[in-house]
């Protein structure tokens, strides 16, 4: 895996989330994996991009023009692409990525993750998908996916589409072995 799209918040949340974003960024750089992300320099987006760049890695940001000032586009990364719509952003991220990781974030982060998850369910891609479950942030999501399975809305093998781990290093180890 040479590129990974990371979905994460434009806010930092608790300090542990930013710490894990920086650890993940350092690991991406150390493994020569290019970060593909939303292009902002604020929140967890900025933290992971800064970490990748500080550790000598590459980061490709993709940001819609209407978010250019709100998410404060990161000009200190390897490449910054300004697109017109969120759909273009997500498509470009998916096209460039050989794998996906969701870190803590808000509704937009979940929306990006579920699009990729759904695409895997219906066979549109076979790329590894990981969830950085820092401080059990996504425990409710894991429980919801299990509940969907128990109620007959997700097949049991589809529960394995996304790998959940609370450690950035272990998560990357698992995704790069797929």
JSON list of N, CA, C and O in Angstrom, two decimals, residues 10-57:
[
{"chain": "A", "resi": 10, "resn": "UNK", "atom": "N", "xyz": [-12.16, 18.03, 11.34]},
{"chain": "A", "resi": 10, "resn": "UNK", "atom": "CA", "xyz": [-11.57, 19.34, 11.16]},
{"chain": "A", "resi": 10, "resn": "UNK", "atom": "C", "xyz": [-11.43, 20.04, 12.51]},
{"chain": "A", "resi": 10, "resn": "UNK", "atom": "O", "xyz": [-11.08, 21.21, 12.59]},
{"chain": "A", "resi": 11, "resn": "UNK", "atom": "N", "xyz": [-11.73, 19.31, 13.56]},
{"chain": "A", "resi": 11, "resn": "UNK", "atom": "CA", "xyz": [-11.48, 19.74, 14.95]},
{"chain": "A", "resi": 11, "resn": "UNK", "atom": "C", "xyz": [-10.60, 18.68, 15.59]},
{"chain": "A", "resi": 11, "resn": "UNK", "atom": "O", "xyz": [-10.53, 17.55, 15.11]},
{"chain": "A", "resi": 12, "resn": "UNK", "atom": "N", "xyz": [-9.94, 19.04, 16.69]},
{"chain": "A", "resi": 12, "resn": "UNK", "atom": "CA", "xyz": [-9.02, 18.09, 17.30]},
{"chain": "A", "resi": 12, "resn": "UNK", "atom": "C", "xyz": [-9.67, 17.20, 18.36]},
{"chain": "A", "resi": 12, "resn": "UNK", "atom": "O", "xyz": [-9.19, 16.11, 18.62]},
{"chain": "A", "resi": 13, "resn": "UNK", "atom": "N", "xyz": [-10.75, 17.66, 18.98]},
{"chain": "A", "resi": 13, "resn": "UNK", "atom": "CA", "xyz": [-11.34, 16.86, 20.05]},
{"chain": "A", "resi": 13, "resn": "UNK", "atom": "C", "xyz": [-10.37, 16.78, 21.24]},
{"chain": "A", "resi": 13, "resn": "UNK", "atom": "O", "xyz": [-9.57, 17.68, 21.46]},
{"chain": "A", "resi": 14, "resn": "UNK", "atom": "N", "xyz": [-10.40, 15.69, 21.95]},
{"chain": "A", "resi": 14, "resn": "UNK", "atom": "CA", "xyz": [-9.54, 15.48, 23.12]},
{"chain": "A", "resi": 14, "resn": "UNK", "atom": "C", "xyz": [-8.08, 15.34, 22.69]},
{"chain": "A", "resi": 14, "resn": "UNK", "atom": "O", "xyz": [-7.80, 14.89, 21.57]},
{"chain": "A", "resi": 15, "resn": "UNK", "atom": "N", "xyz": [-7.13, 15.68, 23.57]},
{"chain": "A", "resi": 15, "resn": "UNK", "atom": "CA", "xyz": [-5.70, 15.61, 23.21]},
{"chain": "A", "resi": 15, "resn": "UNK", "atom": "C", "xyz": [-5.24, 14.24, 22.71]},
{"chain": "A", "resi": 15, "resn": "UNK", "atom": "O", "xyz": [-4.36, 14.17, 21.86]},
{"chain": "A", "resi": 16, "resn": "UNK", "atom": "N", "xyz": [-5.84, 13.15, 23.19]},
{"chain": "A", "resi": 16, "resn": "UNK", "atom": "CA", "xyz": [-5.41, 11.81, 22.75]},
{"chain": "A", "resi": 16, "resn": "UNK", "atom": "C", "xyz": [-5.66, 11.61, 21.26]},
{"chain": "A", "resi": 16, "resn": "UNK", "atom": "O", "xyz": [-4.90, 10.92, 20.58]},
{"chain": "A", "resi": 17, "resn": "UNK", "atom": "N", "xyz": [-6.69, 12.25, 20.72]},
{"chain": "A", "resi": 17, "resn": "UNK", "atom": "CA", "xyz": [-6.98, 12.10, 19.30]},
{"chain": "A", "resi": 17, "resn": "UNK", "atom": "C", "xyz": [-5.90, 12.77, 18.45]},
{"chain": "A", "resi": 17, "resn": "UNK", "atom": "O", "xyz": [-5.45, 12.21, 17.45]},
{"chain": "A", "resi": 18, "resn": "UNK", "atom": "N", "xyz": [-5.47, 13.93, 18.88]},
{"chain": "A", "resi": 18, "resn": "UNK", "atom": "CA", "xyz": [-4.39, 14.61, 18.16]},
{"chain": "A", "resi": 18, "resn": "UNK", "atom": "C", "xyz": [-3.08, 13.83, 18.28]},
{"chain": "A", "resi": 18, "resn": "UNK", "atom": "O", "xyz": [-2.32, 13.71, 17.31]},
{"chain": "A", "resi": 19, "resn": "UNK", "atom": "N", "xyz": [-2.83, 13.27, 19.45]},
{"chain": "A", "resi": 19, "resn": "UNK", "atom": "CA", "xyz": [-1.63, 12.45, 19.65]},
{"chain": "A", "resi": 19, "resn": "UNK", "atom": "C", "xyz": [-1.62, 11.26, 18.68]},
{"chain": "A", "resi": 19, "resn": "UNK", "atom": "O", "xyz": [-0.61, 10.97, 18.04]},
{"chain": "A", "resi": 20, "resn": "UNK", "atom": "N", "xyz": [-2.75, 10.60, 18.55]},
{"chain": "A", "resi": 20, "resn": "UNK", "atom": "CA", "xyz": [-2.83, 9.45, 17.63]},
{"chain": "A", "resi": 20, "resn": "UNK", "atom": "C", "xyz": [-2.73, 9.89, 16.17]},
{"chain": "A", "resi": 20, "resn": "UNK", "atom": "O", "xyz": [-2.17, 9.17, 15.35]},
{"chain": "A", "resi": 21, "resn": "UNK", "atom": "N", "xyz": [-3.26, 11.07, 15.85]},
{"chain": "A", "resi": 21, "resn": "UNK", "atom": "CA", "xyz": [-3.13, 11.59, 14.48]},
{"chain": "A", "resi": 21, "resn": "UNK", "atom": "C", "xyz": [-1.65, 11.80, 14.17]},
{"chain": "A", "resi": 21, "resn": "UNK", "atom": "O", "xyz": [-1.18, 11.46, 13.08]},
{"chain": "A", "resi": 22, "resn": "UNK", "atom": "N", "xyz": [-0.91, 12.35, 15.11]},
{"chain": "A", "resi": 22, "resn": "UNK", "atom": "CA", "xyz": [0.52, 12.58, 14.90]},
{"chain": "A", "resi": 22, "resn": "UNK", "atom": "C", "xyz": [1.29, 11.26, 14.82]},
{"chain": "A", "resi": 22, "resn": "UNK", "atom": "O", "xyz": [2.20, 11.12, 14.00]},
{"chain": "A", "resi": 23, "resn": "UNK", "atom": "N", "xyz": [0.93, 10.28, 15.64]},
{"chain": "A", "resi": 23, "resn": "UNK", "atom": "CA", "xyz": [1.58, 8.97, 15.57]},
{"chain": "A", "resi": 23, "resn": "UNK", "atom": "C", "xyz": [1.31, 8.29, 14.24]},
{"chain": "A", "resi": 23, "resn": "UNK", "atom": "O", "xyz": [2.20, 7.70, 13.63]},
{"chain": "A", "resi": 24, "resn": "UNK", "atom": "N", "xyz": [0.07, 8.38, 13.78]},
{"chain": "A", "resi": 24, "resn": "UNK", "atom": "CA", "xyz": [-0.28, 7.77, 12.50]},
{"chain": "A", "resi": 24, "resn": "UNK", "atom": "C", "xyz": [0.47, 8.47, 11.37]},
{"chain": "A", "resi": 24, "resn": "UNK", "atom": "O", "xyz": [1.02, 7.82, 10.48]},
{"chain": "A", "resi": 25, "resn": "UNK", "atom": "N", "xyz": [0.54, 9.79, 11.42]},
{"chain": "A", "resi": 25, "resn": "UNK", "atom": "CA", "xyz": [1.29, 10.54, 10.40]},
{"chain": "A", "resi": 25, "resn": "UNK", "atom": "C", "xyz": [2.75, 10.15, 10.36]},
{"chain": "A", "resi": 25, "resn": "UNK", "atom": "O", "xyz": [3.33, 9.95, 9.28]},
{"chain": "A", "resi": 26, "resn": "UNK", "atom": "N", "xyz": [3.37, 10.00, 11.51]},
{"chain": "A", "resi": 26, "resn": "UNK", "atom": "CA", "xyz": [4.78, 9.59, 11.59]},
{"chain": "A", "resi": 26, "resn": "UNK", "atom": "C", "xyz": [4.96, 8.19, 11.00]},
{"chain": "A", "resi": 26, "resn": "UNK", "atom": "O", "xyz": [5.94, 7.93, 10.28]},
{"chain": "A", "resi": 27, "resn": "UNK", "atom": "N", "xyz": [4.02, 7.29, 11.28]},
{"chain": "A", "resi": 27, "resn": "UNK", "atom": "CA", "xyz": [4.09, 5.93, 10.75]},
{"chain": "A", "resi": 27, "resn": "UNK", "atom": "C", "xyz": [3.92, 5.91, 9.24]},
{"chain": "A", "resi": 27, "resn": "UNK", "atom": "O", "xyz": [4.60, 5.15, 8.54]},
{"chain": "A", "resi": 28, "resn": "UNK", "atom": "N", "xyz": [3.02, 6.72, 8.73]},
{"chain": "A", "resi": 28, "resn": "UNK", "atom": "CA", "xyz": [2.85, 6.78, 7.27]},
{"chain": "A", "resi": 28, "resn": "UNK", "atom": "C", "xyz": [4.15, 7.22, 6.61]},
{"chain": "A", "resi": 28, "resn": "UNK", "atom": "O", "xyz": [4.60, 6.62, 5.64]},
{"chain": "A", "resi": 29, "resn": "UNK", "atom": "N", "xyz": [4.76, 8.26, 7.16]},
{"chain": "A", "resi": 29, "resn": "UNK", "atom": "CA", "xyz": [6.02, 8.77, 6.59]},
{"chain": "A", "resi": 29, "resn": "UNK", "atom": "C", "xyz": [7.11, 7.71, 6.68]},
{"chain": "A", "resi": 29, "resn": "UNK", "atom": "O", "xyz": [7.84, 7.48, 5.71]},
{"chain": "A", "resi": 30, "resn": "UNK", "atom": "N", "xyz": [7.22, 7.04, 7.82]},
{"chain": "A", "resi": 30, "resn": "UNK", "atom": "CA", "xyz": [8.25, 6.02, 8.02]},
{"chain": "A", "resi": 30, "resn": "UNK", "atom": "C", "xyz": [8.09, 4.85, 7.05]},
{"chain": "A", "resi": 30, "resn": "UNK", "atom": "O", "xyz": [9.07, 4.22, 6.65]},
{"chain": "A", "resi": 31, "resn": "UNK", "atom": "N", "xyz": [6.86, 4.55, 6.68]},
{"chain": "A", "resi": 31, "resn": "UNK", "atom": "CA", "xyz": [6.58, 3.42, 5.78]},
{"chain": "A", "resi": 31, "resn": "UNK", "atom": "C", "xyz": [6.48, 3.85, 4.31]},
{"chain": "A", "resi": 31, "resn": "UNK", "atom": "O", "xyz": [6.12, 3.05, 3.46]},
{"chain": "A", "resi": 32, "resn": "UNK", "atom": "N", "xyz": [6.76, 5.12, 4.05]},
{"chain": "A", "resi": 32, "resn": "UNK", "atom": "CA", "xyz": [6.69, 5.67, 2.70]},
{"chain": "A", "resi": 32, "resn": "UNK", "atom": "C", "xyz": [5.30, 5.50, 2.09]},
{"chain": "A", "resi": 32, "resn": "UNK", "atom": "O", "xyz": [5.14, 5.16, 0.91]},
{"chain": "A", "resi": 33, "resn": "UNK", "atom": "N", "xyz": [4.28, 5.71, 2.91]},
{"chain": "A", "resi": 33, "resn": "UNK", "atom": "CA", "xyz": [2.89, 5.68, 2.47]},
{"chain": "A", "resi": 33, "resn": "UNK", "atom": "C", "xyz": [2.41, 7.13, 2.39]},
{"chain": "A", "resi": 33, "resn": "UNK", "atom": "O", "xyz": [2.46, 7.87, 3.36]},
{"chain": "A", "resi": 34, "resn": "UNK", "atom": "N", "xyz": [1.94, 7.52, 1.23]},
{"chain": "A", "resi": 34, "resn": "UNK", "atom": "CA", "xyz": [1.46, 8.88, 1.01]},
{"chain": "A", "resi": 34, "resn": "UNK", "atom": "C", "xyz": [0.08, 9.05, 1.63]},
{"chain": "A", "resi": 34, "resn": "UNK", "atom": "O", "xyz": [-0.82, 8.24, 1.41]},
{"chain": "A", "resi": 35, "resn": "UNK", "atom": "N", "xyz": [-0.07, 10.13, 2.39]},
{"chain": "A", "resi": 35, "resn": "UNK", "atom": "CA", "xyz": [-1.35, 10.51, 2.97]},
{"chain": "A", "resi": 35, "resn": "UNK", "atom": "C", "xyz": [-2.21, 11.19, 1.91]},
{"chain": "A", "resi": 35, "resn": "UNK", "atom": "O", "xyz": [-1.74, 12.12, 1.23]},
{"chain": "A", "resi": 36, "resn": "UNK", "atom": "N", "xyz": [-3.45, 10.75, 1.78]},
{"chain": "A", "resi": 36, "resn": "UNK", "atom": "CA", "xyz": [-4.45, 11.43, 0.98]},
{"chain": "A", "resi": 36, "resn": "UNK", "atom": "C", "xyz": [-5.54, 11.83, 1.97]},
{"chain": "A", "resi": 36, "resn": "UNK", "atom": "O", "xyz": [-6.05, 10.99, 2.70]},
{"chain": "A", "resi": 37, "resn": "UNK", "atom": "N", "xyz": [-5.87, 13.11, 2.00]},
{"chain": "A", "resi": 37, "resn": "UNK", "atom": "CA", "xyz": [-6.82, 13.57, 3.02]},
{"chain": "A", "resi": 37, "resn": "UNK", "atom": "C", "xyz": [-7.54, 14.82, 2.54]},
{"chain": "A", "resi": 37, "resn": "UNK", "atom": "O", "xyz": [-7.33, 15.28, 1.43]},
{"chain": "A", "resi": 38, "resn": "UNK", "atom": "N", "xyz": [-8.38, 15.38, 3.39]},
{"chain": "A", "resi": 38, "resn": "UNK", "atom": "CA", "xyz": [-9.26, 16.47, 3.04]},
{"chain": "A", "resi": 38, "resn": "UNK", "atom": "C", "xyz": [-8.64, 17.83, 2.76]},
{"chain": "A", "resi": 38, "resn": "UNK", "atom": "O", "xyz": [-9.35, 18.75, 2.38]},
{"chain": "A", "resi": 39, "resn": "UNK", "atom": "N", "xyz": [-7.34, 17.98, 2.95]},
{"chain": "A", "resi": 39, "resn": "UNK", "atom": "CA", "xyz": [-6.65, 19.19, 2.54]},
{"chain": "A", "resi": 39, "resn": "UNK", "atom": "C", "xyz": [-6.62, 20.34, 3.53]},
{"chain": "A", "resi": 39, "resn": "UNK", "atom": "O", "xyz": [-6.02, 21.38, 3.24]},
{"chain": "A", "resi": 40, "resn": "UNK", "atom": "N", "xyz": [-7.24, 20.19, 4.68]},
{"chain": "A", "resi": 40, "resn": "UNK", "atom": "CA", "xyz": [-7.25, 21.27, 5.66]},
{"chain": "A", "resi": 40, "resn": "UNK", "atom": "C", "xyz": [-6.02, 21.28, 6.55]},
{"chain": "A", "resi": 40, "resn": "UNK", "atom": "O", "xyz": [-5.31, 20.28, 6.66]},
{"chain": "A", "resi": 41, "resn": "UNK", "atom": "N", "xyz": [-5.77, 22.44, 7.17]},
{"chain": "A", "resi": 41, "resn": "UNK", "atom": "CA", "xyz": [-4.65, 22.52, 8.11]},
{"chain": "A", "resi": 41, "resn": "UNK", "atom": "C", "xyz": [-5.11, 22.67, 9.55]},
{"chain": "A", "resi": 41, "resn": "UNK", "atom": "O", "xyz": [-4.32, 22.93, 10.44]},
{"chain": "A", "resi": 42, "resn": "UNK", "atom": "N", "xyz": [-6.42, 22.49, 9.77]},
{"chain": "A", "resi": 42, "resn": "UNK", "atom": "CA", "xyz": [-6.97, 22.59, 11.12]},
{"chain": "A", "resi": 42, "resn": "UNK", "atom": "C", "xyz": [-7.39, 21.22, 11.61]},
{"chain": "A", "resi": 42, "resn": "UNK", "atom": "O", "xyz": [-7.55, 20.29, 10.84]},
{"chain": "A", "resi": 43, "resn": "UNK", "atom": "N", "xyz": [-7.57, 21.10, 12.90]},
{"chain": "A", "resi": 43, "resn": "UNK", "atom": "CA", "xyz": [-8.07, 19.88, 13.51]},
{"chain": "A", "resi": 43, "resn": "UNK", "atom": "C", "xyz": [-7.16, 18.69, 13.31]},
{"chain": "A", "resi": 43, "resn": "UNK", "atom": "O", "xyz": [-5.94, 18.83, 13.14]},
{"chain": "A", "resi": 44, "resn": "UNK", "atom": "N", "xyz": [-7.77, 17.51, 13.32]},
{"chain": "A", "resi": 44, "resn": "UNK", "atom": "CA", "xyz": [-6.99, 16.28, 13.13]},
{"chain": "A", "resi": 44, "resn": "UNK", "atom": "C", "xyz": [-6.43, 16.22, 11.72]},
{"chain": "A", "resi": 44, "resn": "UNK", "atom": "O", "xyz": [-5.37, 15.64, 11.50]},
{"chain": "A", "resi": 45, "resn": "UNK", "atom": "N", "xyz": [-7.13, 16.84, 10.76]},
{"chain": "A", "resi": 45, "resn": "UNK", "atom": "CA", "xyz": [-6.60, 16.89, 9.39]},
{"chain": "A", "resi": 45, "resn": "UNK", "atom": "C", "xyz": [-5.23, 17.56, 9.38]},
{"chain": "A", "resi": 45, "resn": "UNK", "atom": "O", "xyz": [-4.28, 17.05, 8.80]},
{"chain": "A", "resi": 46, "resn": "UNK", "atom": "N", "xyz": [-5.15, 18.71, 10.03]},
{"chain": "A", "resi": 46, "resn": "UNK", "atom": "CA", "xyz": [-3.88, 19.44, 10.08]},
{"chain": "A", "resi": 46, "resn": "UNK", "atom": "C", "xyz": [-2.82, 18.69, 10.86]},
{"chain": "A", "resi": 46, "resn": "UNK", "atom": "O", "xyz": [-1.65, 18.67, 10.47]},
{"chain": "A", "resi": 47, "resn": "UNK", "atom": "N", "xyz": [-3.22, 18.06, 11.95]},
{"chain": "A", "resi": 47, "resn": "UNK", "atom": "CA", "xyz": [-2.26, 17.33, 12.79]},
{"chain": "A", "resi": 47, "resn": "UNK", "atom": "C", "xyz": [-1.61, 16.19, 12.02]},
{"chain": "A", "resi": 47, "resn": "UNK", "atom": "O", "xyz": [-0.38, 16.01, 12.08]},
{"chain": "A", "resi": 48, "resn": "UNK", "atom": "N", "xyz": [-2.39, 15.40, 11.32]},
{"chain": "A", "resi": 48, "resn": "UNK", "atom": "CA", "xyz": [-1.81, 14.26, 10.61]},
{"chain": "A", "resi": 48, "resn": "UNK", "atom": "C", "xyz": [-0.95, 14.75, 9.44]},
{"chain": "A", "resi": 48, "resn": "UNK", "atom": "O", "xyz": [0.14, 14.23, 9.20]},
{"chain": "A", "resi": 49, "resn": "UNK", "atom": "N", "xyz": [-1.43, 15.76, 8.72]},
{"chain": "A", "resi": 49, "resn": "UNK", "atom": "CA", "xyz": [-0.65, 16.28, 7.59]},
{"chain": "A", "resi": 49, "resn": "UNK", "atom": "C", "xyz": [0.67, 16.88, 8.07]},
{"chain": "A", "resi": 49, "resn": "UNK", "atom": "O", "xyz": [1.72, 16.63, 7.46]},
{"chain": "A", "resi": 50, "resn": "UNK", "atom": "N", "xyz": [0.62, 17.65, 9.13]},
{"chain": "A", "resi": 50, "resn": "UNK", "atom": "CA", "xyz": [1.85, 18.24, 9.68]},
{"chain": "A", "resi": 50, "resn": "UNK", "atom": "C", "xyz": [2.83, 17.16, 10.10]},
{"chain": "A", "resi": 50, "resn": "UNK", "atom": "O", "xyz": [4.03, 17.26, 9.86]},
{"chain": "A", "resi": 51, "resn": "UNK", "atom": "N", "xyz": [2.31, 16.10, 10.72]},
{"chain": "A", "resi": 51, "resn": "UNK", "atom": "CA", "xyz": [3.18, 15.02, 11.17]},
{"chain": "A", "resi": 51, "resn": "UNK", "atom": "C", "xyz": [3.83, 14.30, 9.99]},
{"chain": "A", "resi": 51, "resn": "UNK", "atom": "O", "xyz": [5.03, 14.01, 10.02]},
{"chain": "A", "resi": 52, "resn": "UNK", "atom": "N", "xyz": [3.04, 14.02, 8.97]},
{"chain": "A", "resi": 52, "resn": "UNK", "atom": "CA", "xyz": [3.59, 13.37, 7.77]},
{"chain": "A", "resi": 52, "resn": "UNK", "atom": "C", "xyz": [4.72, 14.23, 7.19]},
{"chain": "A", "resi": 52, "resn": "UNK", "atom": "O", "xyz": [5.81, 13.73, 6.89]},
{"chain": "A", "resi": 53, "resn": "UNK", "atom": "N", "xyz": [4.47, 15.51, 7.04]},
{"chain": "A", "resi": 53, "resn": "UNK", "atom": "CA", "xyz": [5.46, 16.40, 6.43]},
{"chain": "A", "resi": 53, "resn": "UNK", "atom": "C", "xyz": [6.69, 16.57, 7.33]},
{"chain": "A", "resi": 53, "resn": "UNK", "atom": "O", "xyz": [7.82, 16.55, 6.83]},
{"chain": "A", "resi": 54, "resn": "UNK", "atom": "N", "xyz": [6.49, 16.69, 8.63]},
{"chain": "A", "resi": 54, "resn": "UNK", "atom": "CA", "xyz": [7.61, 16.83, 9.57]},
{"chain": "A", "resi": 54, "resn": "UNK", "atom": "C", "xyz": [8.52, 15.61, 9.53]},
{"chain": "A", "resi": 54, "resn": "UNK", "atom": "O", "xyz": [9.74, 15.74, 9.68]},
{"chain": "A", "resi": 55, "resn": "UNK", "atom": "N", "xyz": [7.94, 14.45, 9.29]},
{"chain": "A", "resi": 55, "resn": "UNK", "atom": "CA", "xyz": [8.72, 13.21, 9.27]},
{"chain": "A", "resi": 55, "resn": "UNK", "atom": "C", "xyz": [9.19, 12.82, 7.87]},
{"chain": "A", "resi": 55, "resn": "UNK", "atom": "O", "xyz": [9.60, 11.70, 7.63]},
{"chain": "A", "resi": 56, "resn": "UNK", "atom": "N", "xyz": [9.12, 13.76, 6.93]},
{"chain": "A", "resi": 56, "resn": "UNK", "atom": "CA", "xyz": [9.68, 13.54, 5.61]},
{"chain": "A", "resi": 56, "resn": "UNK", "atom": "C", "xyz": [8.79, 12.78, 4.64]},
{"chain": "A", "resi": 56, "resn": "UNK", "atom": "O", "xyz": [9.27, 12.29, 3.62]},
{"chain": "A", "resi": 57, "resn": "UNK", "atom": "N", "xyz": [7.50, 12.69, 4.94]},
{"chain": "A", "resi": 57, "resn": "UNK", "atom": "CA", "xyz": [6.59, 11.98, 4.07]},
{"chain": "A", "resi": 57, "resn": "UNK", "atom": "C", "xyz": [5.92, 12.88, 3.04]},
{"chain": "A", "resi": 57, "resn": "UNK", "atom": "O", "xyz": [6.29, 14.04, 2.88]}
]
